[in-house]
Coordinates of C-alpha atoms in Angstrom, one line a residue:
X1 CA -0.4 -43.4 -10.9
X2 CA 1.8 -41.2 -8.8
X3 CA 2.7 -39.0 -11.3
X4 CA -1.2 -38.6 -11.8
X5 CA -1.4 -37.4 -8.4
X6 CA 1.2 -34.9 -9.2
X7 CA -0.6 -33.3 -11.7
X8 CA -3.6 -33.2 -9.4
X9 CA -1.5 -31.6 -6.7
X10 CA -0.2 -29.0 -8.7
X11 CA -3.6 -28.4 -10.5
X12 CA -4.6 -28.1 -6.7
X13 CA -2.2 -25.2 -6.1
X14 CA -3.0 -22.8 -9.2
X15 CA -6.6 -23.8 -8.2
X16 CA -5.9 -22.1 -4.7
X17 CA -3.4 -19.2 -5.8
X18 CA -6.4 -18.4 -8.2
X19 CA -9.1 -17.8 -5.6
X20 CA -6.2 -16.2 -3.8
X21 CA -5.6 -13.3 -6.4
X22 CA -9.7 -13.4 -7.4
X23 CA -10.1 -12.2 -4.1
X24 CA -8.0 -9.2 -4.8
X25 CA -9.8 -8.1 -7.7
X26 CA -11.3 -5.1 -6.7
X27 CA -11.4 -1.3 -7.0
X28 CA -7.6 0.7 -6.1
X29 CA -6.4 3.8 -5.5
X30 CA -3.0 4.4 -7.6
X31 CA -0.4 6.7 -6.5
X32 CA 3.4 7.1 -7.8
X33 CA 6.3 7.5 -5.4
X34 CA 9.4 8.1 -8.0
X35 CA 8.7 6.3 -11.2
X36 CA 6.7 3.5 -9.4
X37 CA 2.9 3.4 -9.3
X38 CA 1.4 1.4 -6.2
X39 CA -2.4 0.8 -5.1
X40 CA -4.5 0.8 -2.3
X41 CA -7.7 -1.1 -1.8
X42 CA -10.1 2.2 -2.5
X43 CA -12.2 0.8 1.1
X44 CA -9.2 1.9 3.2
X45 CA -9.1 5.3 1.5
X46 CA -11.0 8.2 3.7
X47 CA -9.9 11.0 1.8
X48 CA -7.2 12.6 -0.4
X49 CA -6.2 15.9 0.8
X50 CA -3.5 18.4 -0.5
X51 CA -0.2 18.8 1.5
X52 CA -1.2 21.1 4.3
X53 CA 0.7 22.3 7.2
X54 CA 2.2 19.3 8.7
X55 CA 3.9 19.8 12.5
X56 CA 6.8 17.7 13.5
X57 CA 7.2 15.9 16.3
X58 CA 10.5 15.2 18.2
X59 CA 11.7 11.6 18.6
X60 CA 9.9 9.7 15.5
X61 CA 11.2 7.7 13.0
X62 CA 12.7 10.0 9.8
X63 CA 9.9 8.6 8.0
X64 CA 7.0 10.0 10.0
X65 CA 7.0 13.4 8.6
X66 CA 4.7 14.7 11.8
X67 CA 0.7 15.0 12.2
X68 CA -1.7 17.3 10.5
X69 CA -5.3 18.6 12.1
X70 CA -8.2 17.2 9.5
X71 CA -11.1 18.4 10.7
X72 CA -10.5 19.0 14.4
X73 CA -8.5 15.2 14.6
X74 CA -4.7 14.9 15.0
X75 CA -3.7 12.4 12.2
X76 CA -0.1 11.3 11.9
X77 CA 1.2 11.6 8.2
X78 CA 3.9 9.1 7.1
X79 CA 6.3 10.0 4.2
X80 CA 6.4 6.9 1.9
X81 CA 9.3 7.7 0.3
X82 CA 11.4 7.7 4.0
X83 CA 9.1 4.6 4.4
X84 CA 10.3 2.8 1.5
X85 CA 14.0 3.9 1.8
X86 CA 13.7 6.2 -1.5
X87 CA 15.2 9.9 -1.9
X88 CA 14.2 12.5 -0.8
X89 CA 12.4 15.2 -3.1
X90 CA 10.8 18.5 -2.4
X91 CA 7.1 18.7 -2.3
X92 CA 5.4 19.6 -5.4
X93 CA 1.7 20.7 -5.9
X94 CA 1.1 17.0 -6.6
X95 CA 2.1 16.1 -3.6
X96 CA -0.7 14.8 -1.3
X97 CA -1.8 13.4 1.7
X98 CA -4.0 9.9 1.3
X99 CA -5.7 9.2 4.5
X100 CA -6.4 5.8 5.1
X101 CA -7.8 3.2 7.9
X102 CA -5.3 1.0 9.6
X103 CA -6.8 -2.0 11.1
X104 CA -5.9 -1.8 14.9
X105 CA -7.5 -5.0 16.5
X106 CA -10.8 -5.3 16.3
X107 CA -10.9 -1.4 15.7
X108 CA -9.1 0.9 13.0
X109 CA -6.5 4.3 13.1
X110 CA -6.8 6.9 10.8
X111 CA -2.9 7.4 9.5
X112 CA -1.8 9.4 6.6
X113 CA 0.4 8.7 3.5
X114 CA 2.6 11.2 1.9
X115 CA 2.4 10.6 -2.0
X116 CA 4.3 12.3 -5.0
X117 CA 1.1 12.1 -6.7
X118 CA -2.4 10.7 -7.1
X119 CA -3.1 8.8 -10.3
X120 CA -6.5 7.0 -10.1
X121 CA -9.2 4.5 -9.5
X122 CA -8.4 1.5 -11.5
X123 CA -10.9 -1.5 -11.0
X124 CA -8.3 -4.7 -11.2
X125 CA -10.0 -8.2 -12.1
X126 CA -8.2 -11.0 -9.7
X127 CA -6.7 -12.3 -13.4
X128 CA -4.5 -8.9 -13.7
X129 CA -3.2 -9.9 -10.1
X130 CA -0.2 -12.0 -9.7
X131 CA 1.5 -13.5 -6.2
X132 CA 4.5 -11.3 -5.0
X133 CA 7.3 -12.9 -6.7
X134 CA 10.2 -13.7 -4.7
X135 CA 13.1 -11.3 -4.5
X136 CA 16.7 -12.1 -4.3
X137 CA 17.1 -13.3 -0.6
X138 CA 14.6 -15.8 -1.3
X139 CA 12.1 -13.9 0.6
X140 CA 8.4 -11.9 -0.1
X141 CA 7.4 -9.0 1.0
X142 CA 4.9 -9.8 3.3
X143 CA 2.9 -5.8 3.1
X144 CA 2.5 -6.2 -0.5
X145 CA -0.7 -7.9 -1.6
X146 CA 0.2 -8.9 -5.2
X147 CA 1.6 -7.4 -8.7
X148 CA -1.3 -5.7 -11.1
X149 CA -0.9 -6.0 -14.7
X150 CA -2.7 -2.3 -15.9
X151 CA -2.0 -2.5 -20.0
X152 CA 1.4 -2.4 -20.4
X153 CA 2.2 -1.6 -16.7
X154 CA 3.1 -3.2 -12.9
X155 CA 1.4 -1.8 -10.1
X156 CA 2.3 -2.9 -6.9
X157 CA -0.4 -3.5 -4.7
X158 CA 0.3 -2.5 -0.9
X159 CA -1.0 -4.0 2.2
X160 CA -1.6 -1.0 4.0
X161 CA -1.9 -2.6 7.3
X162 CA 1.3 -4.2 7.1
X163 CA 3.3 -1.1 5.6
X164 CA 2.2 0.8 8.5
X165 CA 2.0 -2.1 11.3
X166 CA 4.8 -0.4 13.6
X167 CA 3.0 3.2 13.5
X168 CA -0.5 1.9 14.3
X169 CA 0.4 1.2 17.8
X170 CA 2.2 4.6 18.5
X171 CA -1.0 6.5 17.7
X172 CA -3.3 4.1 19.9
X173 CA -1.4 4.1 22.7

């Protein structure tokens, strides 16, 4: 009998980490940063702009490459790469500015990501999504939403609001 139960707990569990990556399933933006390809839920996306002028500001982490003027509104641009602790390359013509929503409260901050490239839209069923596996220090990483299997492929699915959660508060303040 109490192994019974056992079964039904654990049947329990993949039950629940099923609806968990079901509710992923959705539509994502796909960019690469070095030979990695990561997505964003396409409903945070604004727009995807070329690189443009970009001014630096003093005093910010080396990751926040500076802000940029889209359409008459100062939006701060975040280098992934810095972000994520890879090298340094020099811009490219692929090299582009995503412009996303970061949830702020109740409200939301327009912030921009500096990408290596843009690949595409990819519309993920919650079965190609799997839990963040846990790394080496027996931790997750708590900004990544799960791990898409595209074909042969991984792509690693971001939670923007967590990547950014320290920046959001500089911009609304």
């Amino acid at each position: 009998m109490a192994e019974q139960e056992t079964v039904t707990e654990v049947g329990a569990e993949s039950v629940g980490e099923a609806q968990a990556m079901s509710s992923l399933a959705g539509k994502y933006l796909t960019f690469k940063l070095g030979g990695e390809e990561y997505g964003l839920e396409i409903l945070r996306v604004t727009t995807i702009i070329g690189l443009m002028e970009i001014t630096s500001v003093p005093d910010t982490p080396h990751y926040v490459r500076g802000v940029i003027n889209l359409r008459g509104k100062v939006i701060p641009v975040v280098d992934m790469r810095g972000k994520f602790g890879l090298e340094a390359v020099e811009d490219t013509d692929e090299t582009c500015v995503i412009v996303v929503e970061v949830g702020h409260g109740d409200s939301s901050v327009p912030m921009g990501i500096l990408v290596d490239s843009v690949s595409e839209v990819l519309d993920i069923a919650g079965e190609d999504i799997e839990d963040t596996p846990v790394f080496g220090d027996g931790q997750t990483r708590e900004d990544i939403l799960g791990m898409a299997k595209v074909n042969d492929d991984v792509k690693i699915l971001l939670d923007i609001d967590k990547v950014l959660a320290g920046e959001q508060f500089a911009v609304a303040a």
